[in-house]
CSV table of C-alpha atoms in Angstrom, one decimal:
chain,number,residue,atom,x,y,z
G,2,MET,CA,-1.2,37.1,23.3
G,3,LEU,CA,2.4,35.8,23.6
G,4,SER,CA,1.1,32.2,24.0
G,5,THR,CA,-0.9,32.7,20.7
G,6,ILE,CA,2.2,34.0,18.9
G,7,ASN,CA,4.2,31.1,20.2
G,8,ALA,CA,1.6,28.6,19.1
G,9,PHE,CA,1.5,30.2,15.6
G,10,LEU,CA,5.3,30.0,15.3
G,11,ALA,CA,5.4,26.4,16.5
G,12,SER,CA,2.8,25.4,14.0
G,13,TRP,CA,4.5,27.3,11.2
G,14,ARG,CA,7.9,25.7,11.9
G,15,ARG,CA,6.4,22.3,12.4
G,16,ALA,CA,4.6,22.3,9.0
G,17,TRP,CA,7.6,23.3,7.0
G,18,ASN,CA,9.9,21.0,9.0
G,19,ASP,CA,7.5,18.1,8.2
G,20,LEU,CA,8.0,18.9,4.5
G,21,GLY,CA,11.7,19.2,4.9
G,22,LEU,CA,11.6,22.8,3.6
G,23,HIS,CA,12.3,26.3,4.6
G,24,ALA,CA,9.5,28.9,4.3
G,25,PRO,CA,10.2,31.8,1.9
G,26,ASP,CA,11.4,34.9,3.7
G,27,GLY,CA,8.6,37.1,5.0
G,28,LEU,CA,5.8,34.7,4.2
G,29,TYR,CA,4.8,34.1,7.8
G,30,ASP,CA,4.3,37.8,8.4
G,31,ARG,CA,2.4,38.3,5.2
G,32,LEU,CA,0.0,35.5,6.1
G,33,LEU,CA,-0.6,36.8,9.6
G,34,ALA,CA,-1.2,40.3,8.1
G,35,ALA,CA,-3.7,38.8,5.7
G,36,TYR,CA,-5.7,37.1,8.4
G,37,ALA,CA,-5.8,40.5,10.3
G,38,GLU,CA,-7.4,42.4,7.4
G,39,PRO,CA,-10.2,44.7,8.6
G,40,GLN,CA,-12.9,43.2,6.4
G,41,ARG,CA,-12.6,39.9,8.2
G,42,LYS,CA,-14.8,39.2,11.3
G,43,TYR,CA,-14.9,35.4,11.3
G,44,HIS,CA,-12.1,34.4,8.9
G,45,THR,CA,-9.5,35.9,11.1
G,46,LEU,CA,-6.5,34.9,13.2
G,47,GLN,CA,-9.0,33.5,15.7
G,48,HIS,CA,-10.3,31.0,13.1
G,49,LEU,CA,-6.8,30.1,12.0
G,50,GLU,CA,-5.7,29.6,15.6
G,51,LYS,CA,-8.6,27.4,16.3
G,52,CYS,CA,-8.0,25.3,13.2
G,53,LEU,CA,-4.4,24.8,14.1
G,54,GLU,CA,-5.2,24.0,17.7
G,55,THR,CA,-7.8,21.4,16.6
G,56,LEU,CA,-5.3,19.7,14.3
G,57,ALA,CA,-2.7,19.5,17.0
G,58,ARG,CA,-5.2,17.9,19.4
G,59,CYS,CA,-6.9,15.6,16.9
G,60,PRO,CA,-6.4,11.9,17.3
G,61,VAL,CA,-7.1,11.2,13.6
G,62,GLN,CA,-3.9,9.9,11.9
G,63,ALA,CA,-3.5,11.8,8.7
G,64,HIS,CA,-1.4,10.7,5.8
G,65,HIS,CA,0.4,14.0,5.3
G,66,THR,CA,0.1,16.0,8.5
G,67,GLY,CA,2.6,18.7,7.5
G,68,GLU,CA,0.8,19.3,4.2
G,69,ILE,CA,-2.6,19.5,6.1
G,70,GLU,CA,-1.1,22.0,8.6
G,71,LEU,CA,0.3,24.2,5.8
G,72,ALA,CA,-3.1,24.0,3.9
G,73,LEU,CA,-4.8,25.3,7.0
G,74,TRP,CA,-2.4,28.2,7.1
G,75,PHE,CA,-3.4,29.1,3.5
G,76,HIS,CA,-7.0,28.0,3.3
G,77,ASP,CA,-8.4,31.5,4.0
G,78,ALA,CA,-5.3,33.4,3.1
G,79,ILE,CA,-7.3,35.4,0.5
G,80,TYR,CA,-10.7,36.5,1.7
G,81,ASP,CA,-12.7,39.0,-0.1
G,82,VAL,CA,-16.5,38.6,0.6
G,83,GLU,CA,-17.3,40.0,-2.8
G,84,ARG,CA,-15.3,37.4,-4.7
G,85,THR,CA,-16.2,33.7,-5.4
G,86,ASP,CA,-12.7,32.5,-6.1
G,87,ASN,CA,-11.0,33.1,-2.7
G,88,GLU,CA,-10.1,29.4,-2.2
G,89,THR,CA,-8.6,29.2,-5.7
G,90,LEU,CA,-6.5,32.3,-5.1
G,91,SER,CA,-5.4,31.0,-1.7
G,92,ALA,CA,-4.5,27.7,-3.3
G,93,ASP,CA,-2.4,29.5,-5.9
G,94,TRP,CA,-0.6,31.5,-3.2
G,95,ALA,CA,0.2,28.3,-1.4
G,96,ALA,CA,1.4,26.6,-4.6
G,97,ASP,CA,3.6,29.6,-5.4
G,98,ALA,CA,5.1,29.5,-1.9
G,99,LEU,CA,5.8,25.8,-2.0
G,100,PHE,CA,7.3,26.1,-5.5
G,101,THR,CA,9.6,28.9,-4.3
G,102,ALA,CA,10.6,26.7,-1.4
G,103,GLY,CA,11.5,23.8,-3.7
G,104,ALA,CA,8.7,21.5,-2.8
G,105,PRO,CA,8.1,18.5,-5.1
G,106,ALA,CA,5.2,18.7,-7.5
G,107,ALA,CA,3.2,16.0,-5.6
G,108,ALA,CA,3.3,18.0,-2.4
G,109,ILE,CA,2.3,21.2,-4.2
G,110,GLU,CA,-0.7,19.6,-5.8
G,111,HIS,CA,-1.7,17.9,-2.6
G,112,VAL,CA,-1.8,21.2,-0.7
G,113,ARG,CA,-3.6,22.9,-3.5
G,114,GLY,CA,-6.3,20.1,-3.5
G,115,LEU,CA,-6.7,20.3,0.2
G,116,ILE,CA,-7.3,24.1,0.1
G,117,LEU,CA,-9.8,23.7,-2.8
G,118,ALA,CA,-11.7,21.1,-0.7
G,119,THR,CA,-12.6,24.0,1.7
G,120,ARG,CA,-15.0,25.3,-1.0
G,121,HIS,CA,-17.3,22.7,0.4
G,122,ALA,CA,-18.7,22.1,-3.0
G,123,GLY,CA,-18.7,18.3,-2.7
G,124,THR,CA,-17.8,15.4,-0.4
G,125,PRO,CA,-14.1,15.2,0.4
G,126,GLU,CA,-12.7,11.8,-0.7
G,127,SER,CA,-9.3,11.2,0.9
G,128,LEU,CA,-8.7,11.0,4.6
G,129,ASP,CA,-6.5,14.2,4.5
G,130,GLU,CA,-9.3,16.1,2.7
G,131,GLN,CA,-11.9,14.8,5.2
G,132,LEU,CA,-9.8,15.8,8.1
G,133,LEU,CA,-9.0,19.3,6.8
G,134,VAL,CA,-12.7,19.9,6.0
G,135,ASP,CA,-13.8,18.6,9.3
G,136,ILE,CA,-11.5,21.0,11.1
G,137,ASP,CA,-12.7,23.9,9.0
G,138,LEU,CA,-16.3,23.0,9.8
G,139,ALA,CA,-15.8,22.3,13.4
G,140,ILE,CA,-17.4,25.6,14.2
G,141,LEU,CA,-20.8,24.2,13.1
G,142,GLY,CA,-20.6,21.8,16.1
G,143,ALA,CA,-19.5,24.5,18.6
G,144,HIS,CA,-21.4,25.1,21.8
G,145,ALA,CA,-24.4,27.3,21.3
G,146,THR,CA,-22.8,30.6,22.6
G,147,ARG,CA,-19.8,30.3,20.3
G,148,PHE,CA,-22.0,29.2,17.4
G,149,ALA,CA,-24.2,32.3,17.9
G,150,GLU,CA,-21.1,34.5,17.9
G,151,TYR,CA,-20.0,32.8,14.7
G,152,GLY,CA,-23.3,33.7,13.1
G,153,THR,CA,-22.9,37.3,14.2
G,154,GLN,CA,-19.3,37.4,12.8
G,155,VAL,CA,-20.5,36.1,9.4
G,156,ARG,CA,-23.2,38.7,9.3
G,157,GLN,CA,-20.7,41.4,10.0
G,158,GLU,CA,-18.5,40.2,7.1
G,159,TYR,CA,-21.5,40.5,4.8
G,160,ALA,CA,-22.8,43.8,6.3
G,161,TRP,CA,-23.1,45.3,2.8
G,162,VAL,CA,-25.7,42.6,1.8
G,163,PRO,CA,-29.4,43.6,2.5
G,164,GLU,CA,-31.0,41.8,5.4
G,165,ASP,CA,-33.6,39.8,3.4
G,166,LEU,CA,-31.1,38.7,0.8
G,167,PHE,CA,-28.6,37.7,3.5
G,168,ARG,CA,-31.1,35.6,5.3
G,169,GLU,CA,-32.2,33.9,2.1
G,170,LYS,CA,-28.6,33.1,1.0
G,171,ARG,CA,-27.5,32.1,4.5
G,172,CYS,CA,-30.4,29.7,5.0
G,173,ALA,CA,-29.6,28.1,1.7
G,174,ILE,CA,-26.0,27.4,2.7
G,175,LEU,CA,-26.9,26.1,6.1
G,176,ARG,CA,-29.7,23.9,4.6
G,177,LEU,CA,-27.1,22.4,2.2
G,178,PHE,CA,-24.9,21.3,5.1
G,179,LEU,CA,-28.0,20.0,7.0
G,180,SER,CA,-29.1,18.0,4.0
G,181,ARG,CA,-25.9,16.0,3.8
G,182,PRO,CA,-26.1,12.4,5.1
G,183,THR,CA,-23.2,13.3,7.3
G,184,ILE,CA,-21.6,16.7,8.0
G,185,TYR,CA,-18.3,15.3,9.2
G,186,GLY,CA,-16.3,12.7,7.2
G,187,THR,CA,-14.0,11.3,9.9
G,188,PRO,CA,-15.5,9.1,12.7
G,189,PHE,CA,-13.9,11.3,15.4
G,190,PHE,CA,-15.5,14.5,14.3
G,191,HIS,CA,-18.8,12.8,13.5
G,192,ASP,CA,-19.0,11.2,16.9
G,193,THR,CA,-18.1,14.4,18.8
G,194,LEU,CA,-19.7,17.2,16.8
G,195,GLU,CA,-22.4,15.8,14.3
G,196,ALA,CA,-25.4,15.9,16.7
G,197,ARG,CA,-24.6,19.4,18.0
G,198,ALA,CA,-23.9,20.7,14.5
G,199,ARG,CA,-27.3,19.6,13.3
G,200,GLU,CA,-29.0,21.2,16.3
G,201,ASN,CA,-27.1,24.5,15.7
G,202,LEU,CA,-28.0,24.5,12.0
G,203,GLN,CA,-31.7,23.8,12.6
G,204,ARG,CA,-31.8,26.5,15.3
G,205,SER,CA,-30.0,29.0,13.0
G,206,ILE,CA,-32.2,28.3,10.0
G,207,ALA,CA,-35.4,28.8,12.2
G,208,ILE,CA,-34.1,32.1,13.4
G,209,LEU,CA,-33.1,33.3,9.9
G,210,ALA,CA,-36.3,32.2,8.3
G,211,HIS,CA,-38.5,33.9,10.9
């Protein structure tokens, strides 16, 4: 646990240092508390930790690494399974925090755009957006055991949804990813995760549609 806390702190300080800013007082603790909310089963500190770890180990050279790292911190800051505007609210929180810290308008808008890209409503355009989205979707290319656990966690988050409706909606989401020419935008993630992600999606769809 201590190593996880140290990794969070290192990431947090690195992101703000890269931007040449100081984080608003208490923000770090509020974000950690948000990711620990009881309604979360997948969009938790585990997911945040994995995203930050993946960024730290990724060989892709981003244009604005600090802004990507901060966007990862905020991308699921607001998570209510009964809302459809979580990413927008999370982006607003990040923008407010950056404004309070004195960030330039360009950095604020860039972080906001990165977070909104995790709505996965379209194809990310910039390298930074591609990298952030690839990191967020890395779970799709996880090994089978972890991918199955992810599926269980998502179902737990939507425990209030009737089984037949959940299966229908979940299949639609997974088929949408599977229908894309490529799931991952950067060559690194495409080369390492694309094939396994497609296998995972096909298997999951078959199980849900059964």
